Coordinates of C-alpha atoms in Angstrom, one line a residue:
X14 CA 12.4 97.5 160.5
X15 CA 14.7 94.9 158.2
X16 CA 16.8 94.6 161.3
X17 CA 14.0 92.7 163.2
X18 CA 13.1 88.9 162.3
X19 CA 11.4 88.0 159.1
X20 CA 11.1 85.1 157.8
X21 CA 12.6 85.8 154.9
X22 CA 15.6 87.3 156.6
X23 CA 16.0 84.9 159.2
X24 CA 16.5 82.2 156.5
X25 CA 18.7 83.6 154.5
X26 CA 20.5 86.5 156.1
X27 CA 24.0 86.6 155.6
X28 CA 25.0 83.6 155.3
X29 CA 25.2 82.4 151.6
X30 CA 28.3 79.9 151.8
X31 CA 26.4 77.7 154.4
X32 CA 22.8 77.8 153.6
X33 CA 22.6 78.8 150.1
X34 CA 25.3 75.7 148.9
X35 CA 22.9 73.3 151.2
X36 CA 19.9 74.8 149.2
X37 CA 21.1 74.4 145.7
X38 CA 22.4 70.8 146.6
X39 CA 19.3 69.6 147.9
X40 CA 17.4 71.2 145.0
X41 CA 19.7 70.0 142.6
X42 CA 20.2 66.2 143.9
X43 CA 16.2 66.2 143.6
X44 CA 16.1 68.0 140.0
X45 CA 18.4 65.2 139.0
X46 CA 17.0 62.3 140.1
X47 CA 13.1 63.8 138.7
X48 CA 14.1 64.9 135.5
X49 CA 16.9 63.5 134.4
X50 CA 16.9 59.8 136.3
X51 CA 20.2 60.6 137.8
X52 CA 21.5 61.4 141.2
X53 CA 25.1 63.0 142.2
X54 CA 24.7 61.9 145.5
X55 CA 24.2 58.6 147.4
X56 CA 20.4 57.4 148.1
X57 CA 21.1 56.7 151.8
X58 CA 22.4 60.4 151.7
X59 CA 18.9 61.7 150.7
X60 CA 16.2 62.9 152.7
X61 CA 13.6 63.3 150.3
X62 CA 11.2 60.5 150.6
X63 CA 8.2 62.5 152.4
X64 CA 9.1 64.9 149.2
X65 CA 9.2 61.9 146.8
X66 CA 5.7 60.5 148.3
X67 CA 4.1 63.7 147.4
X68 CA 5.0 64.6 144.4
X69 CA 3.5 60.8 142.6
X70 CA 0.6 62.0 143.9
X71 CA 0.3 64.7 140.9
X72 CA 0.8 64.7 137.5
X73 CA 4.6 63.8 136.0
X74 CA 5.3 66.5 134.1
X75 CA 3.9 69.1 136.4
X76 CA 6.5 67.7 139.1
X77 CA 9.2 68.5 136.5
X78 CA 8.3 71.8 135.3
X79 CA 8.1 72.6 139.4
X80 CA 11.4 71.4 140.3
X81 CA 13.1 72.9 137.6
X82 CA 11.6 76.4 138.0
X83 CA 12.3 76.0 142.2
X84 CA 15.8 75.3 141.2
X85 CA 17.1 78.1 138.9
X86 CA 15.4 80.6 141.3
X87 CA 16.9 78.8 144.3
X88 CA 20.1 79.4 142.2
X89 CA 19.0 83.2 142.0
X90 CA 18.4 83.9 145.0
X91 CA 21.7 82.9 146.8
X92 CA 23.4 84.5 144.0
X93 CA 21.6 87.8 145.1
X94 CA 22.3 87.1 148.9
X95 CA 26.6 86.2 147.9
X96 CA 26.6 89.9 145.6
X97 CA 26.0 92.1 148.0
X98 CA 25.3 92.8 151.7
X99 CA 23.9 96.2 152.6
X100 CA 25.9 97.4 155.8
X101 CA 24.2 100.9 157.7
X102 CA 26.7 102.8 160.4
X103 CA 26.4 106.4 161.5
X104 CA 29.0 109.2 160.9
X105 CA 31.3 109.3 163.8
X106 CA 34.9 110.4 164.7
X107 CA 37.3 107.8 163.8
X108 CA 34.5 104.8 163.2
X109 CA 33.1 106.2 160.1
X110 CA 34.6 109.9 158.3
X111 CA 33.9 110.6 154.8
X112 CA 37.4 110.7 152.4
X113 CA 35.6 111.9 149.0
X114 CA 32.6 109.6 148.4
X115 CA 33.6 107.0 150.6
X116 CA 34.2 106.4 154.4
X117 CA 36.8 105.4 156.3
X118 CA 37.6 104.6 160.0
X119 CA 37.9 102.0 162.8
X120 CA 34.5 99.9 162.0
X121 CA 35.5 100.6 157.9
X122 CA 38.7 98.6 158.6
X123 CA 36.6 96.3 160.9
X124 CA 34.0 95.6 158.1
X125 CA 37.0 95.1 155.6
X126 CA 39.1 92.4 157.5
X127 CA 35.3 90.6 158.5
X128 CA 34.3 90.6 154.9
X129 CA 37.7 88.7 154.5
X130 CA 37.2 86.1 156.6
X131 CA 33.9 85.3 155.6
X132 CA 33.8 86.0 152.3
X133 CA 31.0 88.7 151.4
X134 CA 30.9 91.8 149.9
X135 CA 29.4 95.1 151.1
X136 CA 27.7 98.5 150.4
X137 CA 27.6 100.9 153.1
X138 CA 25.0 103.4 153.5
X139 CA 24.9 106.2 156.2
X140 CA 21.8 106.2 159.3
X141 CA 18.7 108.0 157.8
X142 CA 18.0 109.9 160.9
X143 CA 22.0 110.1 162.4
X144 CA 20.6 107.8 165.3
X145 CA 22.1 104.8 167.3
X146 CA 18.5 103.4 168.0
X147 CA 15.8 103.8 170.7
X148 CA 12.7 102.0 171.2
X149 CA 9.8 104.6 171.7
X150 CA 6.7 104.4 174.1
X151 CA 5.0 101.9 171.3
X152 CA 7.8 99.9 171.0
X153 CA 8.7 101.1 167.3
X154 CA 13.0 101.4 167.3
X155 CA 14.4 104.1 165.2
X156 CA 18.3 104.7 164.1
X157 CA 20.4 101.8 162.9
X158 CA 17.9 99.0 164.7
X159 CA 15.2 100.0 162.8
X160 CA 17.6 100.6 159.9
X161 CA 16.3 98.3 156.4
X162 CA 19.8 96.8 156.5
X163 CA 21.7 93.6 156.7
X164 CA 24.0 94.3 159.4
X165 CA 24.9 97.6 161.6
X166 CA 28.5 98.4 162.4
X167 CA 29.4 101.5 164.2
X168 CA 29.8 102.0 168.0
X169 CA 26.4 100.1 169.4
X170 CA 26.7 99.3 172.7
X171 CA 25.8 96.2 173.8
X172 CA 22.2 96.4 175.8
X173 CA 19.5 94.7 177.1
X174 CA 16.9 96.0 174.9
X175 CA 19.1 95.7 172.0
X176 CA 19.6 92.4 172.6
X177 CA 16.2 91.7 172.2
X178 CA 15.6 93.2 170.0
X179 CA 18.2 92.1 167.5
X180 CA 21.1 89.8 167.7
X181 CA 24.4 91.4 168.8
X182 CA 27.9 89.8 168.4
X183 CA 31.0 89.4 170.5
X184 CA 32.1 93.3 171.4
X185 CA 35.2 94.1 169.4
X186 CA 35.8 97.6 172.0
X187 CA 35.3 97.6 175.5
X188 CA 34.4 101.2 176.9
X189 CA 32.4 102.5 179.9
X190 CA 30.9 105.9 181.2
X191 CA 33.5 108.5 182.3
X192 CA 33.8 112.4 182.4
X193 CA 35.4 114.5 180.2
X194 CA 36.3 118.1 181.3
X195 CA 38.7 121.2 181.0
X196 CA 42.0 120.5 182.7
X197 CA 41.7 123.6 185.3
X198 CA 38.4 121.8 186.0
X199 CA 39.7 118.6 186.5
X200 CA 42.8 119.2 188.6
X201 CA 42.8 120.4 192.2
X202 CA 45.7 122.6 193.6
X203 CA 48.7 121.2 194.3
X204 CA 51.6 122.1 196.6
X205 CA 54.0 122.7 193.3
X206 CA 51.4 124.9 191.6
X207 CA 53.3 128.0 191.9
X208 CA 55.8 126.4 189.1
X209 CA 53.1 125.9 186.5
X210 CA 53.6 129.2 184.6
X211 CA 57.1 127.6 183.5
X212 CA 57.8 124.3 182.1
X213 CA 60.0 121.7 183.3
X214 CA 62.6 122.5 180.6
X215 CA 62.5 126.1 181.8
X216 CA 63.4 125.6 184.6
X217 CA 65.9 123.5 183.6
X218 CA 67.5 126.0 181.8
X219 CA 66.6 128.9 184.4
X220 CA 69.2 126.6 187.0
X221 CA 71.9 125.8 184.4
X222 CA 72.2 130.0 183.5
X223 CA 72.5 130.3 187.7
X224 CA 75.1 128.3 188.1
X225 CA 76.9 129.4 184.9
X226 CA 76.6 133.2 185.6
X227 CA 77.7 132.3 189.1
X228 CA 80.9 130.4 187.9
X229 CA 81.7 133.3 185.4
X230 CA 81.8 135.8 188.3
X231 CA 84.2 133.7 189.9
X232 CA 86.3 133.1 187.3
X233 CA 86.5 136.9 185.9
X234 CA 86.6 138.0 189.8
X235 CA 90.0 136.1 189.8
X236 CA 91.4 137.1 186.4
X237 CA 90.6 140.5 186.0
X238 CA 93.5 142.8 187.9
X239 CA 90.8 145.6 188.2
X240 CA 88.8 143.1 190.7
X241 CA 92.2 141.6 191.9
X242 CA 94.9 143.8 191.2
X243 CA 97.4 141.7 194.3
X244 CA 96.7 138.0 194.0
X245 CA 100.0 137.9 196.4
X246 CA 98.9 139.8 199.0
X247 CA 95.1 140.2 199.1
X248 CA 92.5 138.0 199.3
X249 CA 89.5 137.4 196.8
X250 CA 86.4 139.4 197.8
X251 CA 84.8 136.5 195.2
X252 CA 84.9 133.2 196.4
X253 CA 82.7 130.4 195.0
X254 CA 80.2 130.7 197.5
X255 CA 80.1 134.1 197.8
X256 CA 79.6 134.2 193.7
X257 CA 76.7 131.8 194.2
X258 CA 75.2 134.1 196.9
X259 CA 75.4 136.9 194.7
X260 CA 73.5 135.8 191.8
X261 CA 71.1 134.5 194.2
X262 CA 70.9 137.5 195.6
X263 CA 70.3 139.4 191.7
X264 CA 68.0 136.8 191.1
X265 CA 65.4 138.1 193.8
X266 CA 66.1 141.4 193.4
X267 CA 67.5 142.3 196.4
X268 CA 71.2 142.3 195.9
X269 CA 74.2 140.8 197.9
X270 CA 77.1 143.0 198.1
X271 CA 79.9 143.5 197.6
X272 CA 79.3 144.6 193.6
X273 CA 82.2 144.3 191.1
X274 CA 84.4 146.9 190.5
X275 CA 85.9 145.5 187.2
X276 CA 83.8 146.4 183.6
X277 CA 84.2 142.5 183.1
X278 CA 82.3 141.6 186.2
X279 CA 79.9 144.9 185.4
X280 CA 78.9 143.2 182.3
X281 CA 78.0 140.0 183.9
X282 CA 76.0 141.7 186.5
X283 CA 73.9 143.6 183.9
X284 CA 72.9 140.7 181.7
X285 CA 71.8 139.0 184.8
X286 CA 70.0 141.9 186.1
X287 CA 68.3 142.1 182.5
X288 CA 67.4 138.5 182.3
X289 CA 66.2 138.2 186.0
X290 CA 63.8 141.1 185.3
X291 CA 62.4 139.6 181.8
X292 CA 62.4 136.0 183.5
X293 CA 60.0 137.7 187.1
X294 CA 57.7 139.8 185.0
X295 CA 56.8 136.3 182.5
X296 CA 56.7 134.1 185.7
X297 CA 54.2 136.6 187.8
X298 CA 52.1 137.7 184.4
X299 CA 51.6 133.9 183.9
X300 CA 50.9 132.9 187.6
X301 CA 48.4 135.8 188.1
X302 CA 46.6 134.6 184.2
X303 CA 46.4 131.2 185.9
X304 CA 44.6 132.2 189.2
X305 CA 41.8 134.5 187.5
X306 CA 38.0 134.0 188.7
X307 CA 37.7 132.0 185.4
X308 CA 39.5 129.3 186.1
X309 CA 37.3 127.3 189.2
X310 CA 40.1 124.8 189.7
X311 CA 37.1 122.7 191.2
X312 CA 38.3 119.2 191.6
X313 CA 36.0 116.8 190.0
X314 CA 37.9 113.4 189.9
X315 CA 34.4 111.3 190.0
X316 CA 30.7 110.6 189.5
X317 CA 30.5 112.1 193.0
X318 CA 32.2 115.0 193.2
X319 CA 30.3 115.6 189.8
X320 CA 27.0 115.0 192.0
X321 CA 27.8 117.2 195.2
X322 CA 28.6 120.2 193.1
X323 CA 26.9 123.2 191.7
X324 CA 29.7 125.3 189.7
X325 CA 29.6 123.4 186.1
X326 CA 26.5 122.3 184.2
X327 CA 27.0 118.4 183.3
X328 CA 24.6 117.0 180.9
X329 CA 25.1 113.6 178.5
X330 CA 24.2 112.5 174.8
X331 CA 20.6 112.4 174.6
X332 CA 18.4 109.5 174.4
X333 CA 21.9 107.3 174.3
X334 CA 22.8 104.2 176.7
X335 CA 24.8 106.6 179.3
X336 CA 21.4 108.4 179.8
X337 CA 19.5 104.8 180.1
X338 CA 22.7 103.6 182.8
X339 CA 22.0 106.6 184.9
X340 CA 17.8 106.7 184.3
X341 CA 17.8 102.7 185.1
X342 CA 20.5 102.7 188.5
X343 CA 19.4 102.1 191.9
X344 CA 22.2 104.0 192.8
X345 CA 21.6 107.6 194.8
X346 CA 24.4 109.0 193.3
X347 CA 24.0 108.1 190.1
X348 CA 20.2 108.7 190.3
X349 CA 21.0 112.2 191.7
X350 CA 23.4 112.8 188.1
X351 CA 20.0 111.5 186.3
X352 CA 17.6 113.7 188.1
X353 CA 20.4 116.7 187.8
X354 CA 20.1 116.3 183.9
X355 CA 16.5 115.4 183.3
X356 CA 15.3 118.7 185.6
X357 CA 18.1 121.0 183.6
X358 CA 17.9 119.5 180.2
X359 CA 21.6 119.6 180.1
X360 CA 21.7 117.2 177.0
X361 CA 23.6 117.6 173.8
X362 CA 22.4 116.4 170.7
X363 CA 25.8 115.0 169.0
X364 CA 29.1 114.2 170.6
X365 CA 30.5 117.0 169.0
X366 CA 28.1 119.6 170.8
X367 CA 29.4 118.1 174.3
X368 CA 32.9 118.1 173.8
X369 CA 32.8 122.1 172.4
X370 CA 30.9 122.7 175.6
X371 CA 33.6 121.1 177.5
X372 CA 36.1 123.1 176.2
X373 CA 34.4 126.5 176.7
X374 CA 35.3 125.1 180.5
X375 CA 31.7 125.5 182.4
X376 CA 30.6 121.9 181.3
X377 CA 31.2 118.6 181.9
X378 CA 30.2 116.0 179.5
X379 CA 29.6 112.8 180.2
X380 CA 29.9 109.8 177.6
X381 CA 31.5 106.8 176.6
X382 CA 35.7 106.2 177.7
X383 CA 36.4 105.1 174.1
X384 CA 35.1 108.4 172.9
X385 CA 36.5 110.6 175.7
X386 CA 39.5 109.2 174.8
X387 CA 39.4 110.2 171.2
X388 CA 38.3 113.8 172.2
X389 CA 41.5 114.1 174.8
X390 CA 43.9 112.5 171.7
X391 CA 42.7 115.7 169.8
X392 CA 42.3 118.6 172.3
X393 CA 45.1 118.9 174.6
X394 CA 43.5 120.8 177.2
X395 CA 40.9 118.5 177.6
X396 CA 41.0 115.2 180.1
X397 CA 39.2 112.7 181.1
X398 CA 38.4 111.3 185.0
X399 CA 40.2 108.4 186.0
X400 CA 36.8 107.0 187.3
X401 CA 34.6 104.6 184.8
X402 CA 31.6 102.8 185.7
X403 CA 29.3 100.7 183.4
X404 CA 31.5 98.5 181.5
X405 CA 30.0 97.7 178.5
X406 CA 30.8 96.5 174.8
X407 CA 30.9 97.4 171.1
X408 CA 29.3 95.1 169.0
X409 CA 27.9 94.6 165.1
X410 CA 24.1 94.1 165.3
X411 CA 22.4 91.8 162.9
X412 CA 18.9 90.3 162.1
X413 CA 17.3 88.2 166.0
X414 CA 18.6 84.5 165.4
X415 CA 20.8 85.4 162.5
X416 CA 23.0 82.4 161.8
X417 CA 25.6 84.5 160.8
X418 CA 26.2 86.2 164.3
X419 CA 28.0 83.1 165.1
X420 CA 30.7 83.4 162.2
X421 CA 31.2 87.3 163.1
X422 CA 31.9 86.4 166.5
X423 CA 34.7 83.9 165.7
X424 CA 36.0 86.6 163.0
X425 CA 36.1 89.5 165.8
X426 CA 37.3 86.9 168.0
X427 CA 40.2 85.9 165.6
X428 CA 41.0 89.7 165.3
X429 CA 41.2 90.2 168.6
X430 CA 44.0 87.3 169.2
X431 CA 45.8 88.3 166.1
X432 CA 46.3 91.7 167.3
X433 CA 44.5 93.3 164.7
X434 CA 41.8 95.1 166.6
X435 CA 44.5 97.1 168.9
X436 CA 46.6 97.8 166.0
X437 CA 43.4 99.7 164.5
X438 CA 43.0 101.5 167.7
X439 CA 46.2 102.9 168.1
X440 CA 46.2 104.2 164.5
X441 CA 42.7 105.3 164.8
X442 CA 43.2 107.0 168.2
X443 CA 46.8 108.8 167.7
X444 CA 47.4 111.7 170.0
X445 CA 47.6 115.0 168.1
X446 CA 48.7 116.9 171.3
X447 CA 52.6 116.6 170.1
X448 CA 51.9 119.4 167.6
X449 CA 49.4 121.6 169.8
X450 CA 52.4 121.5 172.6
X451 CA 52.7 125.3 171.8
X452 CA 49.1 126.3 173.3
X453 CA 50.2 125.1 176.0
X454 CA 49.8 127.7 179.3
X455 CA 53.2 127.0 180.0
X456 CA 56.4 129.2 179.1
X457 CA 57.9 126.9 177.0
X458 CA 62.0 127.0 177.2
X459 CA 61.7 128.7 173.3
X460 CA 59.8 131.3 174.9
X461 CA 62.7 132.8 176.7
X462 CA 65.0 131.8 174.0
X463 CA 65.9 135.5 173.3
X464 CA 66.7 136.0 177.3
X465 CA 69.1 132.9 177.1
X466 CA 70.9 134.2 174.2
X467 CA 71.4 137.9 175.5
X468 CA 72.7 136.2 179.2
X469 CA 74.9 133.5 177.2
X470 CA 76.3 136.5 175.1
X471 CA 76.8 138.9 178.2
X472 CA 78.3 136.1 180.1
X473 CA 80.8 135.8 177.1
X474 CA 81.7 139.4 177.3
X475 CA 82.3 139.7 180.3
X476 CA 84.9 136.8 180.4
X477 CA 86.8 138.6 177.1
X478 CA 86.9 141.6 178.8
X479 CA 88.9 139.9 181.9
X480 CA 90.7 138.1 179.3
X481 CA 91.8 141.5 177.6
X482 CA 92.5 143.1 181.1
X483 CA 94.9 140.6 182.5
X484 CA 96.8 141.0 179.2
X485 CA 96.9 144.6 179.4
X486 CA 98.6 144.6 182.7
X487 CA 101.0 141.0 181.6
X488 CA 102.1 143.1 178.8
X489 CA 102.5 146.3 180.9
X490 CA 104.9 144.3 184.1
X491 CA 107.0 141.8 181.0
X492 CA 107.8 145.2 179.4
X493 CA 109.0 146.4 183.2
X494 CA 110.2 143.5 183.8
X495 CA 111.9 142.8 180.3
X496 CA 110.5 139.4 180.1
X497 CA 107.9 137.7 177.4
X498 CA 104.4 138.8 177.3
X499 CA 103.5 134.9 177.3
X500 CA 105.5 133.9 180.3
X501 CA 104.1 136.2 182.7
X502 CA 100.9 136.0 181.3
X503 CA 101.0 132.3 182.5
X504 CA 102.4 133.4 185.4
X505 CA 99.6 135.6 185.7
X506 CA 96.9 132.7 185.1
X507 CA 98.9 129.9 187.3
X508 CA 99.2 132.8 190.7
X509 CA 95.1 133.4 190.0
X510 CA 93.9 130.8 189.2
X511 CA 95.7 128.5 192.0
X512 CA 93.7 129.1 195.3
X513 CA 96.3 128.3 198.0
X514 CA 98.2 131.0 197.1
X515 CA 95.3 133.1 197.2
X516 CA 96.2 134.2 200.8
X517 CA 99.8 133.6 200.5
X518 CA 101.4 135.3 203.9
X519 CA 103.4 138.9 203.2
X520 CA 107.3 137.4 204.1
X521 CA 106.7 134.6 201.5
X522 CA 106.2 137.7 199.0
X523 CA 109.1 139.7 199.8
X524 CA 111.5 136.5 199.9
X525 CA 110.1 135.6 196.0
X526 CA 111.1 139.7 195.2
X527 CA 114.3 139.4 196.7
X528 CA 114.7 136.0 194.8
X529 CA 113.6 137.7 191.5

């Protein structure tokens, strides 16, 4: 167990620019002043008299073959201690992946920029037995606290036991113990449920083709002469509210008369029938998918509501810190969790294991924020309860009274205040959900897109057609009347389209005839 205090360790562990350059001066201001009768530094600076008062006590040239042999392996030895550190960290999504034959991650980054500041270089080697550490009944620690190693970088929370049992720096994360679960798990019903099988640019889209269909009624209901053959003496069965009413009307199926009699206004109606039937058989297929026995929609926002429930199995990582918190807490409900888990042996062996079991959707897992969070960046239809508890720390773990636990601090510190440590956690904890958006249970507004097009093109064709019929007949009365088809065409368009004369009284006509 090389993370434990040794001697050896404690003396020289991981700190070669500090205790390794006060070695070999000391050494070498004495092999100096023994061997050679010189001295680079002052006498009043020296502190070897006791050493001085021994060594006349034996034999000259013994005292110089001793010095001298002391000194070059003095020399040796911190050169050993400067090459190389050996670093031990556990294979975990985003701290430590393998790329090839190396690793990469959020603590390989972190390692990199601490070896910076303080000068060292590193080896990494992976955890024999894939563990964090855990002291057994005789007191024996396996995983990276046993680890033979210099230092041990991964995601080590920051404990009692741990702490002494080896020395622990300044936390560079800050995490606690949530819940991770399926969404329809997590979230109750709500009083807008019953628009979840479409998206909010669905139905976006859904009220823009109402109101447009609507506004082409209107507007082909006043142009075509087969709807409105006497703009001068009858009134408009299709008035603007009366168009909205109607597609309102087609829209639920039930119909709002009275129908168009022009094939303009026929065409209109039919792509709206045809889209309103498409659009209602998506909406109900999707809402009835979303209420199936499957999906509980039990609302578990808590440790509590976690506790006072039966319908999911909940378990955490075994023999890991969460499963200490909740063995350790005075807490009922949290004992209750503790109790729940020991008596069903709920526990999963790896992180990975409990976030597949949380996806299947009969499973909560419980585990540390920092990785929930990870686990909802990468599965969108995963979440994570608002509630944490047990706020606790990341930190690198090191030899007990290690002189260089000090120096890490100040380097994580320095990170920290630099910005550094959040720049690696927002490039090591990106959301992939932008490119799952598709899975989503939701219609999506490209799901429809085919509906849209076939309303947008009937909608078209219906307002060419009332085009086409108004010119028919402007071409038909400028040839009786021996005028130009574009002048009563516009004639045509300004009486129509102009609403006060919609209703114009009878002896107002006959006067404009007699006039004409």
């Amino acid at each position: 167990m090389l993370l434990l205090p040794t001697p050896r360790k404690s003396l020289y562990f991981l700190h070669p620019q500090t205790l390794c350059r006060q070695s070999q001066h000391n050494f070498r201001s004495l092999w100096l002043t023994r061997v050679c009768g010189k001295s680079d530094v002052p006498a009043a600076a020296t502190s070897w008299t006791l050493v001085r008062m021994q060594i006349r006590r034996i034999r000259m040239p013994s005292t110089y073959f001793v010095l001298s042999v002391v000194f070059f392996l003095d020399m040796g030895v911190c050169t050993a201690v400067q090459s190389e550190m050996r670093i031990t960290t556990i294979k975990q999504e985003p701290y430590a992946m393998s790329k090839g034959s190396q690793l990469e991650g959020f603590c390989m980054d972190l390692l990199s920029e601490i070896a910076k500041k303080l000068g060292f270089k590193f080896r990494v080697q992976l955890v024999k037995d894939a563990s964090y550490g855990r002291q057994d009944e005789s007191g024996n620690w396996n995983g990276m606290i046993g680890e033979e190693a210099d230092l041990a970088i991964a995601p080590l929370t920051l404990t009692a036991a741990r702490e002494k049992a080896v020395g622990m720096t300044k936390p560079f994360m800050q995490t606690g113990i949530s819940i991770l679960l399926r969404k329809d798990i997590s979230e109750g019903i709500g009083f807008f449920d019953f628009l979840s099988p479409f998206a909010v640019e669905t139905w976006v889209g859904i009220l823009v083709a109402y109101l447009g269909t609507a506004a082409c009624i209107w507007v082909v209901a006043r142009l075509s002469p087969c709807e409105w053959s006497q703009p001068q003496s009858e009134q408009n069965r299709f008035s603007l509210l009366h168009s909205l009413w109607y597609t309102a009307g087609a829209f639920t199926l039930q119909g709002a008369g009275p129908h168009p009699k022009a094939p303009s206004g026929r065409v209109i109606s039919c792509s709206w029938w045809l889209f309103t039937i498409v659009l209602l058989a998506c909406y109900f297929s999707h809402l009835s998918s979303s209420k199936t026995p499957e999906s509980t929609h039990l609302t578990v926002k808590g440790f509590e509501d976690l506790a006072n429930q039966d319908t999911i199995e909940y378990g955490c990582l075994a023999g890991s810190s969460t499963l200490a918190f909740f063995k350790n807490s005075n807490n009922p409900v949290y004992r209750r969790i503790y109790e729940h888990m020991e008596r069903t042996k709920s526990f999963v062996s790896s992180m990975d294991e409990g976030v597949r079991r949380a996806k299947e959707g009969n499973f909560a897992f419980i585990g540390e924020s920092v990785s929930l969070d990870l686990a909802v960046a990468r599965h969108c239809e995963l979440v994570r309860a608002h509630e944490v508890v047990g706020m606790r720390g990341y930190s690198i773990a090191a030899a007990l009274g290690s002189p260089i636990i000090k120096n890490l601090s100040v380097a994580i510190l320095q990170l920290s205040e630099a910005g550094e440590l959040a720049y690696l956690r927002s490039k090591w904890w990106a959301s992939s959900c932008m490119a799952d958006k598709a899975k989503s249970s939701a219609v999506q507004q490209h799901g429809l897109k085919g509906m849209f097009v076939v309303l947008s093109l009937g909608l078209g064709l219906g307002a060419l057609l009332a085009v086409l019929e108004l010119t028919a007949k402007s071409r038909r009365s400028a040839a009786e009347q021996k005028k130009s088809c574009c002048t009563v065409l516009t004639e045509e368009l300004s009486l129509r389209l102009r609403t006060s004369n919609a209703n114009k009284p009878q002896e107002n006509v006959d006067k404009d005839k007699e006039k004409a």
